PDB file of C-alpha atoms in Angstrom:
ATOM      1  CA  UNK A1054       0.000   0.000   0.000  1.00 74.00           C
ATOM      2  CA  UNK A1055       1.461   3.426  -0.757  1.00 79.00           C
ATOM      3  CA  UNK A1056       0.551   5.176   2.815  1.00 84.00           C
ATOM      4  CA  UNK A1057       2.930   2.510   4.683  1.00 85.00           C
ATOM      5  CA  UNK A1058       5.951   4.602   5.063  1.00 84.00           C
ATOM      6  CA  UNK A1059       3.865   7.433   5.736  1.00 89.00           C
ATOM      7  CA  UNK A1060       4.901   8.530   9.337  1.00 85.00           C
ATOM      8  CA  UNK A1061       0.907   8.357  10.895  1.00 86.00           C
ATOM      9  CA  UNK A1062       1.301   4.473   9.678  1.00 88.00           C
ATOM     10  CA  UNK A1063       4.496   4.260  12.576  1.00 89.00           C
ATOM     11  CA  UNK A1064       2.556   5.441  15.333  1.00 95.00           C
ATOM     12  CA  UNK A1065       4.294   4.511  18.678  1.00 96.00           C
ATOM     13  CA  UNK A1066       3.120   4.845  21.945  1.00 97.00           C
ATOM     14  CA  UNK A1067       5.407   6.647  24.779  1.00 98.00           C
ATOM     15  CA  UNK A1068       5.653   7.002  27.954  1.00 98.00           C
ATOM     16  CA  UNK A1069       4.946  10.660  28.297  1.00 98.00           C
ATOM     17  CA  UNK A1070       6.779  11.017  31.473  1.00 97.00           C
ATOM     18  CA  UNK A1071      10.453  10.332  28.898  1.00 98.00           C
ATOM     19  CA  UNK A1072       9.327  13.059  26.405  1.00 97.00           C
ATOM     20  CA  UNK A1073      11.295  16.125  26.565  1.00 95.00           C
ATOM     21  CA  UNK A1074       9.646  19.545  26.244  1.00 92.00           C
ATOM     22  CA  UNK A1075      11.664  21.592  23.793  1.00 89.00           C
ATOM     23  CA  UNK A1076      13.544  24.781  24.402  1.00 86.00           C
ATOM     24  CA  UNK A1077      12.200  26.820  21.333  1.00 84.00           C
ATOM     25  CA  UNK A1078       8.480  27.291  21.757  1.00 78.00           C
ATOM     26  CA  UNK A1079       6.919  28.879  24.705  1.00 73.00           C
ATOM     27  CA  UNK A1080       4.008  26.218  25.185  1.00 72.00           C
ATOM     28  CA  UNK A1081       1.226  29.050  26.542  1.00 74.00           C
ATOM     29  CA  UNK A1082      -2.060  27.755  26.770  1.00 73.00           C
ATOM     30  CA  UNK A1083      -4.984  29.117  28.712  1.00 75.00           C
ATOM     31  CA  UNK A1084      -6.743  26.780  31.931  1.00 85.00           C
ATOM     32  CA  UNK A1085      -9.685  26.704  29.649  1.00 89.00           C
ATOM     33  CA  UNK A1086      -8.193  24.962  26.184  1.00 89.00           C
ATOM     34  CA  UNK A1087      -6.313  22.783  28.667  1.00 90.00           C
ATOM     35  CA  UNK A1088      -9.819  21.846  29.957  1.00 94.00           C
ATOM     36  CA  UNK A1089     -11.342  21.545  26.927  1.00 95.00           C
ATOM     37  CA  UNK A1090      -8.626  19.597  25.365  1.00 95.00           C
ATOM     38  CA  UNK A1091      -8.760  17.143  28.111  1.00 96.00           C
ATOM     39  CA  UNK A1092     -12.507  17.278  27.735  1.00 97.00           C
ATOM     40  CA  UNK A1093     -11.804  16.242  24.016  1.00 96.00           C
ATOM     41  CA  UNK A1094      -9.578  13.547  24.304  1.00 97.00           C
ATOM     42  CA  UNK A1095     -11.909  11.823  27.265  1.00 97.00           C
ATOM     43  CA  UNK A1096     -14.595  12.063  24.851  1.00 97.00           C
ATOM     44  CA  UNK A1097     -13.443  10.771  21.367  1.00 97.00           C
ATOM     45  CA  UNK A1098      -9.659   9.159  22.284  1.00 96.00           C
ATOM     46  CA  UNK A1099      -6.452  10.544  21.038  1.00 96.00           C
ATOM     47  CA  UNK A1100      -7.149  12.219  17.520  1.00 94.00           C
ATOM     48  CA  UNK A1101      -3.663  13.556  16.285  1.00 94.00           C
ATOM     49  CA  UNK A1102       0.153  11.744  18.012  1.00 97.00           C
ATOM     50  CA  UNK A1103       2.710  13.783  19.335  1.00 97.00           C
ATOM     51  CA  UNK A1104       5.385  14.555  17.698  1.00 96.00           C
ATOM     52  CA  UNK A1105       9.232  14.074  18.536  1.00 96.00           C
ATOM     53  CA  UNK A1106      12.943  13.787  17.625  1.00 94.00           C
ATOM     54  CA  UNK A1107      14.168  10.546  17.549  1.00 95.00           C
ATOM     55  CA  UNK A1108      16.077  11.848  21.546  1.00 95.00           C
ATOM     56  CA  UNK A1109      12.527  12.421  22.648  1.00 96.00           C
ATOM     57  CA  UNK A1110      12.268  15.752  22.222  1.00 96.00           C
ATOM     58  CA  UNK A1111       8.475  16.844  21.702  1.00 96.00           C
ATOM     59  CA  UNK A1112       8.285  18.969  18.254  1.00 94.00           C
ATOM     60  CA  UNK A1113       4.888  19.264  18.651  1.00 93.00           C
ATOM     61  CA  UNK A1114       2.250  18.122  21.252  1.00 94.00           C
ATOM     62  CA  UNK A1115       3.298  19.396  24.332  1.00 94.00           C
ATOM     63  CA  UNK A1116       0.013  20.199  25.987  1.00 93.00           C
ATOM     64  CA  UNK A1117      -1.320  16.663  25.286  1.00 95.00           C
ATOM     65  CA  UNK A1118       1.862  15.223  26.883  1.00 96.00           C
ATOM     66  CA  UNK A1119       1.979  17.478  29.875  1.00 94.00           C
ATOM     67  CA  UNK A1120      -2.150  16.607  30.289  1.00 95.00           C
ATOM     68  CA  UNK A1121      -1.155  12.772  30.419  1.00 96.00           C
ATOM     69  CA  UNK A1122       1.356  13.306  32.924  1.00 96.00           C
ATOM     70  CA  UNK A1123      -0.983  15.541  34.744  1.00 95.00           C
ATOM     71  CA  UNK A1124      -4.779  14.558  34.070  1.00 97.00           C
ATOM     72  CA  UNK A1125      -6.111  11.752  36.961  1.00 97.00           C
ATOM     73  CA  UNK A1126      -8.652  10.512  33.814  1.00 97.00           C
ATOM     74  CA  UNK A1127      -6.231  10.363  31.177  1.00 97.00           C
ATOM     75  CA  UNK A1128      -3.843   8.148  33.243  1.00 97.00           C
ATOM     76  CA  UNK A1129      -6.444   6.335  34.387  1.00 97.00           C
ATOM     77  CA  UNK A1130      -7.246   5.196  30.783  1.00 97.00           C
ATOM     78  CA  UNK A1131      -3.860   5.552  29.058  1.00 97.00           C
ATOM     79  CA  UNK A1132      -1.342   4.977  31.548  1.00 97.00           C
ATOM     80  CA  UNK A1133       0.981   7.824  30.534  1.00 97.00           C
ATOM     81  CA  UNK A1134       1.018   6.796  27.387  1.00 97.00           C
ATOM     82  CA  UNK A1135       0.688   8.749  24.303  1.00 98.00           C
ATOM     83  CA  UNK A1136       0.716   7.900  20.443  1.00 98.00           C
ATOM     84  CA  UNK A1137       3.599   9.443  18.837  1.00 98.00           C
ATOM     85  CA  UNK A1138       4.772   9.661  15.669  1.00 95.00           C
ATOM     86  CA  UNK A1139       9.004   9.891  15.808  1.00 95.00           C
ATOM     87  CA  UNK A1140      11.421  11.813  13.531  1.00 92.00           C
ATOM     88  CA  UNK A1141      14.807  11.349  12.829  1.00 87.00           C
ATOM     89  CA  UNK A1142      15.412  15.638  12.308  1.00 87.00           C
ATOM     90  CA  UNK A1143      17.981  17.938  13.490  1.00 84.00           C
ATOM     91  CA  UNK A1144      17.035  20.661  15.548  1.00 85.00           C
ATOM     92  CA  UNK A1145      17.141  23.026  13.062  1.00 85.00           C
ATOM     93  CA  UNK A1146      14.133  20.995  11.043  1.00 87.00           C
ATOM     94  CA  UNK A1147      12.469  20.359  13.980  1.00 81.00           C
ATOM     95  CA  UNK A1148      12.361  23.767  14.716  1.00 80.00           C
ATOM     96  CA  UNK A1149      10.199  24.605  11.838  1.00 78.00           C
TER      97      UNK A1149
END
């Protein structure tokens, strides 16, 4: 099938607790998205994987990690774990 090296076909879940938040994005969100994202994933299960450097470093997803570290519901049901996706970038690429 053509979408088998596609990287949402290598989905692997982490243990959020050895993801790495990054040092280039400020990762602001409001009490109220963080609510409603946990709200979201409760509802309908994980939609879209984290993203992160083949050292761990998140790229993209940080909010959904820090809620599975955080969120008594969400480690109730998923154990830490979230799905990621896992890139093999320098920082530089990852950056953008």
């Amino acid at each position: 099938m053509p979408y088998e090296n596609d990287p949402i076909s290598k989905i692997e879940w982490l243990d959020a607790n050895e993801l790495i938040a990054n040092d280039y994005n400020p990762n602001i969100v409001f009490n109220p998205e963080l609510k409603a994202l946990e709200k979201n994933i409760l509802a309908i299960g994980w939609v879209q994987p984290v993203i992160t450097t083949t050292d761990k470093t998140i790229i993209d997803g940080f909010h959904r990690t820090m809620l599975s570290k955080e969120s008594a519901a969400l480690k109730k049901i998923y154990k830490c774990k979230v799905p990621c996706v896992v890139f093999d970038v320098p920082r530089d690429e990852a950056m953008i």
